[in-house]
Amino acid sequence: MQQFTGSEAEVDLSLTARAEGGRTVIEVAGEIDVYTAPKLREKIAALVDDGVYDLVIDLERVEFLDSTGLGVLVGGLKRVRTHDGSLSLVCTQERLLKIFRITGLTKVFDIHPDVASAI
């Protein structure tokens, strides 16, 4: 059985945030799973704590997304909505879009084909 450590998980997910068009875009690359999702959760929480309530999460470079990752996205949406904010997703990858369709989250999230249309 393979063991995972925090340092290994950090290599699997990279996050960069930038302001664009009055919103904050978080570019996510790698895998969002049970090991790496807390890093995304912490990033969203830190931004909201800093008064940033309009987020765009760019999933174009995400290779894998599990239920923990979906939970972080839903939690982030709830967090910004308590401040009358918004959280939109950028995703064109069919394997990820299928997950959003199967779980009914296409009705919950605004999903856009690119950052420009999300802003």
PDB file of C-alpha atoms in Angstrom:
ATOM      1  CA  MET A   1       0.000   0.000   0.000  1.00  0.00           C
ATOM      2  CA  GLN A   2       1.362   3.369  -1.002  1.00  0.00           C
ATOM      3  CA  GLN A   3       1.704   6.031   1.674  1.00  0.00           C
ATOM      4  CA  PHE A   4       1.116   9.697   0.906  1.00  0.00           C
ATOM      5  CA  THR A   5       2.618  12.621   2.740  1.00  0.00           C
ATOM      6  CA  GLY A   6       1.707  16.269   2.667  1.00  0.00           C
ATOM      7  CA  SER A   7       4.790  17.154   0.660  1.00  0.00           C
ATOM      8  CA  GLU A   8       3.915  14.678  -2.075  1.00  0.00           C
ATOM      9  CA  ALA A   9       0.365  16.006  -2.273  1.00  0.00           C
ATOM     10  CA  GLU A  10       1.563  19.574  -2.688  1.00  0.00           C
ATOM     11  CA  VAL A  11       3.330  18.670  -5.915  1.00  0.00           C
ATOM     12  CA  ASP A  12       0.040  17.350  -7.314  1.00  0.00           C
ATOM     13  CA  LEU A  13      -1.807  20.686  -7.061  1.00  0.00           C
ATOM     14  CA  SER A  14      -0.736  24.207  -7.911  1.00  0.00           C
ATOM     15  CA  LEU A  15      -2.817  27.322  -7.327  1.00  0.00           C
ATOM     16  CA  THR A  16      -2.259  30.830  -8.604  1.00  0.00           C
ATOM     17  CA  ALA A  17      -4.602  33.757  -8.016  1.00  0.00           C
ATOM     18  CA  ARG A  18      -4.821  37.025  -9.892  1.00  0.00           C
ATOM     19  CA  ALA A  19      -7.233  39.935 -10.150  1.00  0.00           C
ATOM     20  CA  GLU A  20      -8.933  40.283 -13.514  1.00  0.00           C
ATOM     21  CA  GLY A  21     -11.980  42.297 -14.532  1.00  0.00           C
ATOM     22  CA  GLY A  22     -13.123  42.982 -10.978  1.00  0.00           C
ATOM     23  CA  ARG A  23     -12.933  39.315  -9.994  1.00  0.00           C
ATOM     24  CA  THR A  24     -10.238  37.055  -8.645  1.00  0.00           C
ATOM     25  CA  VAL A  25      -9.255  34.162 -10.893  1.00  0.00           C
ATOM     26  CA  ILE A  26      -7.791  31.072  -9.226  1.00  0.00           C
ATOM     27  CA  GLU A  27      -5.947  28.907 -11.726  1.00  0.00           C
ATOM     28  CA  VAL A  28      -5.843  25.314 -10.567  1.00  0.00           C
ATOM     29  CA  ALA A  29      -3.493  22.715 -12.056  1.00  0.00           C
ATOM     30  CA  GLY A  30      -3.059  19.070 -11.149  1.00  0.00           C
ATOM     31  CA  GLU A  31      -5.341  16.845  -9.111  1.00  0.00           C
ATOM     32  CA  ILE A  32      -8.040  17.927  -6.672  1.00  0.00           C
ATOM     33  CA  ASP A  33      -8.534  14.941  -4.405  1.00  0.00           C
ATOM     34  CA  VAL A  34      -8.733  13.992  -0.744  1.00  0.00           C
ATOM     35  CA  TYR A  35      -5.043  14.825  -0.297  1.00  0.00           C
ATOM     36  CA  THR A  36      -4.874  18.136  -2.167  1.00  0.00           C
ATOM     37  CA  ALA A  37      -8.390  19.582  -1.731  1.00  0.00           C
ATOM     38  CA  PRO A  38      -7.558  21.192   1.647  1.00  0.00           C
ATOM     39  CA  LYS A  39      -5.039  23.419  -0.155  1.00  0.00           C
ATOM     40  CA  LEU A  40      -7.804  24.745  -2.441  1.00  0.00           C
ATOM     41  CA  ARG A  41     -10.202  25.096   0.511  1.00  0.00           C
ATOM     42  CA  GLU A  42      -7.596  27.154   2.397  1.00  0.00           C
ATOM     43  CA  LYS A  43      -6.974  29.386  -0.640  1.00  0.00           C
ATOM     44  CA  ILE A  44     -10.678  30.134  -1.072  1.00  0.00           C
ATOM     45  CA  ALA A  45     -11.111  30.744   2.671  1.00  0.00           C
ATOM     46  CA  ALA A  46      -8.113  33.106   2.764  1.00  0.00           C
ATOM     47  CA  LEU A  47      -9.451  35.133  -0.158  1.00  0.00           C
ATOM     48  CA  VAL A  48     -12.925  35.408   1.399  1.00  0.00           C
ATOM     49  CA  ASP A  49     -11.358  36.374   4.741  1.00  0.00           C
ATOM     50  CA  ASP A  50      -9.524  39.142   2.846  1.00  0.00           C
ATOM     51  CA  GLY A  51     -12.824  40.465   1.478  1.00  0.00           C
ATOM     52  CA  VAL A  52     -12.686  38.830  -1.966  1.00  0.00           C
ATOM     53  CA  TYR A  53     -16.180  37.539  -2.768  1.00  0.00           C
ATOM     54  CA  ASP A  54     -16.266  37.210  -6.562  1.00  0.00           C
ATOM     55  CA  LEU A  55     -14.206  34.241  -7.667  1.00  0.00           C
ATOM     56  CA  VAL A  56     -13.560  32.442 -10.937  1.00  0.00           C
ATOM     57  CA  ILE A  57     -11.967  29.027 -10.567  1.00  0.00           C
ATOM     58  CA  ASP A  58     -10.160  27.951 -13.728  1.00  0.00           C
ATOM     59  CA  LEU A  59     -10.164  24.143 -13.912  1.00  0.00           C
ATOM     60  CA  GLU A  60      -8.657  23.872 -17.404  1.00  0.00           C
ATOM     61  CA  ARG A  61      -5.424  22.317 -16.138  1.00  0.00           C
ATOM     62  CA  VAL A  62      -7.070  19.986 -13.621  1.00  0.00           C
ATOM     63  CA  GLU A  63      -6.339  16.355 -14.419  1.00  0.00           C
ATOM     64  CA  PHE A  64      -8.513  14.747 -11.734  1.00  0.00           C
ATOM     65  CA  LEU A  65     -11.405  15.808  -9.503  1.00  0.00           C
ATOM     66  CA  ASP A  66     -12.980  13.607  -6.825  1.00  0.00           C
ATOM     67  CA  SER A  67     -15.899  14.049  -4.425  1.00  0.00           C
ATOM     68  CA  THR A  68     -13.687  15.835  -1.903  1.00  0.00           C
ATOM     69  CA  GLY A  69     -12.795  18.386  -4.569  1.00  0.00           C
ATOM     70  CA  LEU A  70     -16.459  18.825  -5.469  1.00  0.00           C
ATOM     71  CA  GLY A  71     -17.188  19.404  -1.794  1.00  0.00           C
ATOM     72  CA  VAL A  72     -14.545  22.129  -1.625  1.00  0.00           C
ATOM     73  CA  LEU A  73     -16.063  23.873  -4.663  1.00  0.00           C
ATOM     74  CA  VAL A  74     -19.576  23.697  -3.187  1.00  0.00           C
ATOM     75  CA  GLY A  75     -18.250  24.916   0.168  1.00  0.00           C
ATOM     76  CA  GLY A  76     -16.496  27.801  -1.573  1.00  0.00           C
ATOM     77  CA  LEU A  77     -19.709  28.734  -3.348  1.00  0.00           C
ATOM     78  CA  LYS A  78     -21.620  28.757  -0.039  1.00  0.00           C
ATOM     79  CA  ARG A  79     -18.865  30.835   1.561  1.00  0.00           C
ATOM     80  CA  VAL A  80     -18.935  33.597  -1.098  1.00  0.00           C
ATOM     81  CA  ARG A  81     -22.729  33.592  -1.272  1.00  0.00           C
ATOM     82  CA  THR A  82     -22.942  34.479   2.430  1.00  0.00           C
ATOM     83  CA  HIS A  83     -21.285  37.748   1.359  1.00  0.00           C
ATOM     84  CA  ASP A  84     -23.510  38.152  -1.757  1.00  0.00           C
ATOM     85  CA  GLY A  85     -20.554  37.035  -3.860  1.00  0.00           C
ATOM     86  CA  SER A  86     -20.212  34.633  -6.752  1.00  0.00           C
ATOM     87  CA  LEU A  87     -18.110  31.649  -7.731  1.00  0.00           C
ATOM     88  CA  SER A  88     -17.934  30.639 -11.390  1.00  0.00           C
ATOM     89  CA  LEU A  89     -16.022  27.772 -12.943  1.00  0.00           C
ATOM     90  CA  VAL A  90     -14.040  27.598 -16.178  1.00  0.00           C
ATOM     91  CA  CYS A  91     -14.080  24.095 -17.602  1.00  0.00           C
ATOM     92  CA  THR A  92     -14.185  22.577 -21.082  1.00  0.00           C
ATOM     93  CA  GLN A  93     -12.848  19.115 -20.235  1.00  0.00           C
ATOM     94  CA  GLU A  94     -15.553  16.566 -20.946  1.00  0.00           C
ATOM     95  CA  ARG A  95     -14.462  14.174 -18.191  1.00  0.00           C
ATOM     96  CA  LEU A  96     -14.870  16.926 -15.585  1.00  0.00           C
ATOM     97  CA  LEU A  97     -18.070  18.299 -17.101  1.00  0.00           C
ATOM     98  CA  LYS A  98     -19.522  14.782 -16.927  1.00  0.00           C
ATOM     99  CA  ILE A  99     -18.909  14.752 -13.160  1.00  0.00           C
ATOM    100  CA  PHE A 100     -20.742  18.068 -12.802  1.00  0.00           C
ATOM    101  CA  ARG A 101     -23.658  16.760 -14.898  1.00  0.00           C
ATOM    102  CA  ILE A 102     -23.946  13.436 -13.042  1.00  0.00           C
ATOM    103  CA  THR A 103     -23.940  15.170  -9.655  1.00  0.00           C
ATOM    104  CA  GLY A 104     -26.406  17.848 -10.753  1.00  0.00           C
ATOM    105  CA  LEU A 105     -23.867  20.582 -10.072  1.00  0.00           C
ATOM    106  CA  THR A 106     -24.339  22.099 -13.539  1.00  0.00           C
ATOM    107  CA  LYS A 107     -27.507  23.576 -12.006  1.00  0.00           C
ATOM    108  CA  VAL A 108     -25.533  24.970  -9.069  1.00  0.00           C
ATOM    109  CA  PHE A 109     -22.442  26.422 -10.753  1.00  0.00           C
ATOM    110  CA  ASP A 110     -22.072  28.834 -13.647  1.00  0.00           C
ATOM    111  CA  ILE A 111     -19.641  26.913 -15.888  1.00  0.00           C
ATOM    112  CA  HIS A 112     -17.914  28.837 -18.663  1.00  0.00           C
ATOM    113  CA  PRO A 113     -15.669  27.814 -21.588  1.00  0.00           C
ATOM    114  CA  ASP A 114     -13.000  30.440 -20.811  1.00  0.00           C
ATOM    115  CA  VAL A 115     -11.992  33.034 -18.252  1.00  0.00           C
ATOM    116  CA  ALA A 116     -13.144  35.959 -20.420  1.00  0.00           C
ATOM    117  CA  SER A 117     -16.753  34.712 -20.514  1.00  0.00           C
ATOM    118  CA  ALA A 118     -16.687  33.962 -16.780  1.00  0.00           C
ATOM    119  CA  ILE A 119     -15.737  37.567 -16.025  1.00  0.00           C
TER     120      ILE A 119
END
